[in-house]
């Protein structure tokens, strides 16, 4: 079947753009895909419609695109409850379906096919389409820069004729993609960095970045968890909490990134821990959307607890919209290319398919 790709404008809160003119041109030139783009599609990045038409796409209205394209691409939810679409229209996006299954009901009602790229397996072949790695890397980096805005002391040791300012002490919780990027960024700024993860393998990566890995014995790992963390036993959680609370006594900045797919994020920083942190400490909680790693976190809010600031934001890559759009556009291009070259029955494509004809 010849593909007709529709690019739908993102909701007003979204700063990123899913598909850039560069990838539009590549898809049209190489695969002869017809591409329709909603008017003012790239406006949040300052990309004029003429860049999309120059790349070979045509501009159209949302309703027209939803009626005629067979493949719809958007980062967030593309359709409202009332919008009608022809059955078997395919949607590609990032839906976090394990944690927000209710988002999918309207697609099921309309007999759509839905592909969520955050469900791709973390394999070598899927790396070029891995939207989570792209966004988490940027969020981890931005989390540290964000912390510098709210922290009123310095990251590196600064020696002057009158006094020496001590370097900041950073604790990174969760050493996956976002955590490792946060460690690397904090190290570059001259901070003393500690990190903790329940996966033993993360220790080696943490140490290779020059940070100290906090080891807690008795963790649970499952070989069939695809490299992800699993929920831990209660006695382990207790030891983990004690060890983290001890570390927090001398920690100025915490970057929280720990997640378990589809589950509420583990609480790693409790009120007692925050209470005892040094004055002026800052916590950036990237796990906020799934409940947060700090018990005081509020998603998309800044909480002031005594002198500690706690920022909850799981989408910090939105504050780097240009960089994030470049990576996303490349990921989506590689996914569509793979779909065209290998067909929709290919293993990677079906792994990301969260609604298919059987479960509509
Ligand atoms: P994630 O976002 O699901 O979680 C972030 C980190 O939090 C993980 O390292 C996890 O182990 C950790 N965590 C979970 N519960 C915790 C707890 N109670 N205490 C402390 N830490 C906790 O993870 P991610 O960044 O997406 O990475 C998940 C896995 O996927 C890793 O093994 C990573 O190396 C792998 N990965 C592979 C590829 C690839 O091969 N293409 C790409 C990216 C990631």
Coordinates of C-alpha atoms and ligand atoms in Angstrom, one line a residue:
X1 CA 0.0 0.0 0.0
X2 CA 1.3 3.5 -0.8
X3 CA 1.7 5.5 2.4
X4 CA 0.2 8.8 3.0
X5 CA 1.7 10.4 6.1
X6 CA -0.1 13.1 8.0
X7 CA 1.7 15.5 10.4
X8 CA -0.7 16.8 13.0
X9 CA 0.1 19.9 15.1
X10 CA 0.9 19.2 18.7
X11 CA -1.1 20.5 21.7
X12 CA -0.3 24.1 22.8
X13 CA 1.8 22.8 25.8
X14 CA 4.2 21.0 23.4
X15 CA 7.4 22.8 22.4
X16 CA 8.8 20.0 20.3
X17 CA 8.0 19.0 16.7
X18 CA 7.8 15.4 15.7
X19 CA 9.0 15.6 12.1
X20 CA 11.3 18.2 10.5
X21 CA 11.6 19.3 6.9
X22 CA 14.9 17.4 6.5
X23 CA 13.2 14.1 7.2
X24 CA 10.1 15.0 5.2
X25 CA 12.4 15.5 2.1
X26 CA 14.2 12.2 2.7
X27 CA 10.9 10.2 3.0
X28 CA 9.5 11.8 -0.1
X29 CA 12.7 11.5 -2.2
X30 CA 13.6 8.0 -1.2
X31 CA 10.2 6.3 -0.5
X32 CA 7.8 8.4 -2.5
X33 CA 5.6 8.8 0.6
X34 CA 2.9 11.5 0.2
X35 CA 3.0 13.9 3.1
X36 CA 0.3 16.3 4.3
X37 CA 1.2 18.8 7.0
X38 CA -1.2 20.7 9.2
X39 CA -0.9 24.5 8.7
X40 CA 1.5 26.2 11.1
X41 CA 2.9 22.7 12.1
X42 CA 6.4 23.9 13.0
X43 CA 5.4 27.3 14.4
X44 CA 6.7 26.6 18.0
X45 CA 10.2 26.1 16.6
X46 CA 9.9 29.0 14.1
X47 CA 9.8 26.7 11.1
X48 CA 7.6 28.3 8.4
X49 CA 5.1 26.2 6.3
X50 CA 7.2 27.1 3.3
X51 CA 10.0 24.9 4.6
X52 CA 7.7 21.9 4.5
X53 CA 6.3 22.7 1.1
X54 CA 9.9 23.2 -0.2
X55 CA 10.6 19.7 1.1
X56 CA 7.8 18.3 -1.0
X57 CA 4.9 18.2 1.4
X58 CA 1.5 19.9 1.0
X59 CA -0.2 21.9 3.8
X60 CA -3.7 21.0 4.8
X61 CA -6.3 21.2 7.7
X62 CA -6.3 18.7 10.6
X63 CA -9.8 17.3 9.6
X64 CA -8.6 16.8 6.0
X65 CA -5.5 15.0 7.1
X66 CA -7.3 12.7 9.5
X67 CA -9.7 11.7 6.8
X68 CA -7.2 11.0 4.1
X69 CA -3.8 10.0 5.5
X70 CA -3.3 6.3 6.4
X71 CA -0.4 7.0 8.8
X72 CA -0.7 9.8 11.4
X73 CA 2.4 11.0 13.3
X74 CA 2.4 13.2 16.4
X75 CA 4.3 13.1 19.7
X76 CA 1.2 13.4 21.9
X77 CA -2.4 12.3 21.4
X78 CA -3.4 13.3 17.9
X79 CA -7.2 13.1 18.2
X80 CA -9.9 14.4 20.5
X81 CA -12.8 12.3 21.9
X82 CA -15.1 13.6 19.2
X83 CA -12.9 13.3 16.1
X84 CA -13.8 10.6 13.7
X85 CA -11.3 8.8 11.6
X86 CA -11.5 6.0 9.0
X87 CA -11.0 2.5 10.6
X88 CA -7.5 1.0 10.4
X89 CA -5.8 4.4 10.3
X90 CA -2.3 4.0 11.9
X91 CA -1.1 6.3 14.6
X92 CA 2.6 6.7 15.5
X93 CA 3.5 8.5 18.7
X94 CA 4.7 8.3 22.3
X95 CA 1.8 7.2 24.6
X96 CA 3.3 5.6 27.7
X97 CA 0.5 3.1 27.4
X98 CA 1.6 0.9 30.4
X99 CA 1.1 3.8 32.8
X100 CA -1.7 5.7 30.9
X101 CA -3.9 2.9 29.4
X102 CA -6.9 5.2 29.4
X103 CA -5.4 7.3 26.7
X104 CA -5.9 4.4 24.3
X105 CA -9.7 3.9 24.6
X106 CA -10.7 6.5 21.9
X107 CA -8.3 4.8 19.4
X108 CA -9.8 1.5 20.2
X109 CA -13.3 2.9 19.8
X110 CA -12.3 4.1 16.3
X111 CA -10.6 0.8 15.3
X112 CA -7.3 2.5 14.8
X113 CA -3.9 0.9 14.8
X114 CA -1.5 2.5 17.3
X115 CA 2.3 2.3 17.5
X116 CA 4.0 3.7 20.6
X117 CA 7.7 4.1 20.2
X118 CA 8.4 4.0 23.9
X119 CA 7.5 0.3 23.7
X120 CA 10.3 -0.6 21.3
X121 CA 12.6 -3.2 22.7
X122 CA 16.1 -1.9 23.8
X123 CA 17.9 -3.8 21.1
X124 CA 20.8 -2.8 18.8
X125 CA 18.5 -2.7 15.8
X126 CA 15.9 -0.5 17.6
X127 CA 18.5 2.0 18.8
X128 CA 18.1 4.3 15.9
X129 CA 14.3 4.5 16.7
X130 CA 14.6 4.7 20.5
X131 CA 12.7 7.9 21.4
X132 CA 13.1 7.2 25.1
X133 CA 16.9 7.2 24.9
X134 CA 16.8 10.4 22.9
X135 CA 14.5 12.2 25.3
X136 CA 16.0 10.8 28.5
X137 CA 19.5 11.8 27.5
X138 CA 18.4 15.4 27.0
X139 CA 16.3 15.4 30.1
X140 CA 19.2 14.1 32.2
X141 CA 21.5 16.8 30.9
X142 CA 18.9 19.6 31.3
X143 CA 18.0 18.4 34.9
X144 CA 21.5 19.4 36.0
X145 CA 21.4 22.7 34.2
X146 CA 18.0 23.4 35.7
X147 CA 19.4 22.6 39.2
X148 CA 22.1 25.3 38.7
X149 CA 19.3 27.9 38.2
X150 CA 17.8 27.1 41.6
X151 CA 21.0 26.4 43.6
X152 CA 22.6 29.5 45.1
X153 CA 26.0 28.0 45.5
X154 CA 28.5 26.8 43.0
X155 CA 29.1 23.4 41.3
X156 CA 32.9 23.3 41.1
X157 CA 35.3 24.2 43.8
X158 CA 36.3 27.9 43.4
X159 CA 39.3 29.2 45.1
X160 CA 39.8 32.9 45.6
X161 CA 42.2 35.0 47.7
X162 CA 39.7 35.3 50.5
X163 CA 38.0 31.9 50.6
X164 CA 37.6 28.6 48.9
X165 CA 34.0 27.6 47.9
X166 CA 33.3 23.9 48.2
X167 CA 32.1 21.9 45.3
X168 CA 28.5 20.8 45.2
X169 CA 27.6 17.2 46.2
X170 CA 25.2 15.6 43.8
X171 CA 23.2 12.4 44.2
X172 CA 21.7 10.8 41.1
X173 CA 19.0 8.2 41.7
X174 CA 18.6 5.8 38.9
X175 CA 21.6 5.3 36.5
X176 CA 19.8 4.5 33.2
X177 CA 20.0 6.8 30.2
X178 CA 18.8 10.0 32.0
X179 CA 20.9 9.3 35.1
X180 CA 24.1 8.6 33.3
X181 CA 23.7 11.8 31.3
X182 CA 23.0 13.7 34.5
X183 CA 26.2 12.2 36.1
X184 CA 28.3 13.2 33.1
X185 CA 26.9 16.7 33.1
X186 CA 27.4 17.2 36.9
X187 CA 30.9 15.9 36.7
X188 CA 31.8 18.3 33.8
X189 CA 30.6 21.1 36.0
X190 CA 33.0 20.0 38.8
X191 CA 30.6 18.5 41.3
X192 CA 31.2 15.5 43.5
X193 CA 28.8 12.9 42.2
X194 CA 27.3 9.8 43.9
X195 CA 24.8 7.6 42.1
X196 CA 22.5 4.7 43.1
X197 CA 20.7 2.1 41.0
X198 CA 19.1 -1.3 41.8
X199 CA 20.8 -2.8 38.7
X200 CA 24.3 -4.0 39.6
X201 CA 25.4 -3.5 36.0
X202 CA 24.8 0.2 36.3
X203 CA 27.7 0.4 38.8
X204 CA 30.4 -0.1 36.2
X205 CA 28.9 2.7 34.0
X206 CA 28.6 5.1 36.9
X207 CA 32.3 4.4 37.9
X208 CA 33.4 4.9 34.3
X209 CA 32.1 8.4 34.5
X210 CA 34.1 9.2 37.6
X211 CA 31.2 9.1 40.0
X212 CA 30.9 6.9 43.1
X213 CA 28.3 4.1 43.0
X214 CA 26.3 3.4 46.2
X215 CA 26.1 -0.4 46.6
X216 CA 23.3 -2.0 48.6
X217 CA 23.4 -5.8 48.9
X218 CA 20.4 -8.1 48.3
X219 CA 18.8 -6.4 45.2
X220 CA 16.4 -8.4 43.0
X221 CA 17.1 -8.5 39.2
X222 CA 15.2 -10.6 36.6
X223 CA 16.8 -11.7 33.4
X224 CA 13.5 -11.5 31.5
X225 CA 12.9 -7.9 32.5
X226 CA 14.6 -6.6 29.3
X227 CA 17.4 -4.8 31.2
X228 CA 14.8 -2.8 33.2
X229 CA 14.6 -2.7 37.0
X230 CA 12.0 -4.7 38.9
X231 CA 10.2 -3.9 42.1
X232 CA 12.3 -4.7 45.2
X233 CA 11.5 -6.7 48.4
X234 CA 10.4 -4.7 51.5
X235 CA 13.6 -5.4 53.5
X236 CA 15.8 -4.2 50.6
X237 CA 13.6 -1.0 50.3
X238 CA 14.2 -0.4 54.0
X239 CA 18.0 -0.7 53.8
X240 CA 17.9 1.4 50.6
X241 CA 16.0 4.1 52.4
X242 CA 18.4 4.2 55.3
X243 CA 21.4 4.4 53.1
X244 CA 20.0 7.1 50.9
X245 CA 18.9 9.2 54.0
X246 CA 22.4 8.9 55.3
X247 CA 23.8 10.2 52.0
X248 CA 21.2 13.0 51.8
X249 CA 22.7 14.6 55.0
X250 CA 25.6 15.7 52.8
X251 CA 23.9 16.1 49.5
X252 CA 23.2 19.5 47.9
X253 CA 21.4 18.4 44.7
X254 CA 19.4 15.3 43.9
X255 CA 18.5 14.3 40.4
X256 CA 15.8 11.6 40.5
X257 CA 15.4 9.4 37.4
X258 CA 14.4 6.0 38.8
X259 CA 11.5 4.3 37.0
X260 CA 10.0 0.8 36.6
X261 CA 8.1 0.4 33.4
X262 CA 4.3 0.7 33.9
X263 CA 4.5 1.0 37.7
X264 CA 4.5 3.9 40.1
X265 CA 8.0 5.3 40.5
X266 CA 9.8 4.0 43.6
X267 CA 10.0 6.4 46.5
X268 CA 13.7 6.8 47.3
X269 CA 13.6 10.2 49.1
X270 CA 11.2 10.6 52.0
X271 CA 10.2 13.6 54.1
X272 CA 12.8 12.7 56.8
X273 CA 15.5 12.6 54.2
X274 CA 14.5 16.0 52.7
X275 CA 14.2 17.5 56.2
X276 CA 17.9 16.7 57.0
X277 CA 19.4 18.0 53.7
X278 CA 21.7 21.0 53.8
X279 CA 20.0 24.4 53.6
X280 CA 19.4 25.5 50.0
X281 CA 19.3 22.0 48.6
X282 CA 17.5 21.3 45.3
X283 CA 15.8 18.1 44.1
X284 CA 14.9 17.7 40.4
X285 CA 12.5 14.8 40.0
X286 CA 12.3 13.5 36.4
X287 CA 10.1 10.6 37.6
X288 CA 7.3 13.1 38.6
X289 CA 4.8 11.9 36.0
X290 CA 4.8 8.4 37.4
X291 CA 4.5 9.7 41.0
X292 CA 8.1 10.9 41.6
X293 CA 11.1 9.4 43.5
X294 CA 10.6 12.0 46.3
X295 CA 7.5 11.6 48.4
X296 CA 7.0 15.4 48.4
X297 CA 7.2 15.9 44.6
X298 CA 4.2 17.4 42.8
X299 CA 4.2 16.9 39.0
X300 CA 4.8 20.1 37.1
X301 CA 5.2 22.1 40.3
X302 CA 7.9 23.5 42.5
X303 CA 7.5 22.6 46.1
X304 CA 9.3 24.6 48.8
X305 CA 9.9 22.4 51.8
X306 CA 11.8 24.4 54.5
X307 CA 14.8 25.6 52.5
X308 CA 14.7 22.8 50.0
X309 CA 13.2 23.2 46.5
X310 CA 11.7 20.2 44.8
X311 CA 10.9 20.4 41.0
X312 CA 8.7 17.7 39.4
X313 CA 9.1 17.6 35.7
X314 CA 9.3 14.4 33.5
X315 CA 9.5 16.3 30.2
X316 CA 12.6 18.5 30.6
X317 CA 13.5 17.8 27.0
X318 CA 10.7 20.2 26.2
X319 CA 13.1 22.9 27.4
X320 CA 15.5 21.9 24.6
X321 CA 12.9 21.8 21.8
X322 CA 15.3 22.2 18.9
X323 CA 17.6 19.4 20.1
X324 CA 14.7 17.2 21.1
X325 CA 13.0 17.7 17.7
X326 CA 16.1 16.8 15.8
X327 CA 16.5 13.5 17.7
X328 CA 12.8 12.7 17.6
X329 CA 12.5 13.4 13.9
X330 CA 15.4 11.1 13.2
X331 CA 13.9 8.4 15.4
X332 CA 10.4 8.6 13.7
X333 CA 12.1 8.7 10.3
X334 CA 14.0 5.4 11.0
X335 CA 10.8 3.8 12.3
X336 CA 8.7 4.7 9.2
X337 CA 11.6 3.7 7.0
X338 CA 11.8 0.3 8.8
X339 CA 8.0 -0.1 8.4
X340 CA 8.1 0.6 4.7
X341 CA 11.2 -1.6 4.0
X342 CA 10.3 -4.6 6.3
X343 CA 6.5 -4.3 6.4
X344 CA 4.1 -3.9 9.3
X345 CA 4.5 -7.5 10.4
X346 CA 8.1 -7.1 11.2
X347 CA 9.1 -8.0 14.8
X348 CA 10.2 -4.5 15.8
X349 CA 7.1 -2.9 14.4
X350 CA 4.7 -5.3 16.1
X351 CA 6.6 -4.9 19.4
X352 CA 5.7 -1.3 19.4
X353 CA 2.1 -1.9 18.3
X354 CA -0.2 -1.3 21.3
X355 CA -3.5 -1.5 19.5
X356 CA -3.9 -3.9 16.6
X357 CA -6.8 -5.3 14.7
X358 CA -7.3 -8.1 17.3
X359 CA -7.6 -5.9 20.3
X360 CA -9.6 -3.0 18.7
Ligands
LIG1 P1 14.2 3.6 33.2 O1 13.9 5.0 32.7 O2 13.1 2.6 33.2 O3 14.7 3.7 34.7 C1 15.8 4.6 35.0 C2 16.7 3.9 36.0 O4 16.1 3.7 37.2 C3 17.1 2.4 35.5 O5 18.5 2.4 35.5 C4 16.6 1.6 36.7 O6 17.4 0.4 36.9 C5 16.6 2.5 37.8 N1 15.7 2.2 39.0 C6 14.5 1.6 38.9 N2 14.1 1.4 40.2 C7 15.0 1.8 41.0 C8 15.2 1.9 42.5 N3 14.2 1.4 43.3 N4 16.3 2.4 43.0 C9 17.3 2.9 42.1 N5 17.2 2.9 40.8 C10 16.1 2.3 40.3 O7 15.5 3.0 32.5 P2 16.2 3.3 31.2 O8 17.1 4.5 31.4 O9 15.3 3.4 30.1 O10 17.2 2.0 31.0 C11 16.6 0.8 31.2 C12 17.5 -0.3 30.6 O11 17.5 -0.2 29.2 C13 19.0 -0.2 31.1 O12 19.4 -1.5 31.3 C14 19.6 0.4 29.9 O13 21.0 0.1 29.8 C15 18.9 -0.2 28.8 N6 18.9 0.5 27.5 C16 19.3 -0.2 26.4 C17 19.3 0.5 25.1 C18 19.7 -0.3 23.9 O14 20.4 -1.3 24.0 N7 19.2 0.2 22.8 C19 19.0 1.8 25.1 C20 18.6 2.5 26.2 C21 18.6 1.8 27.4

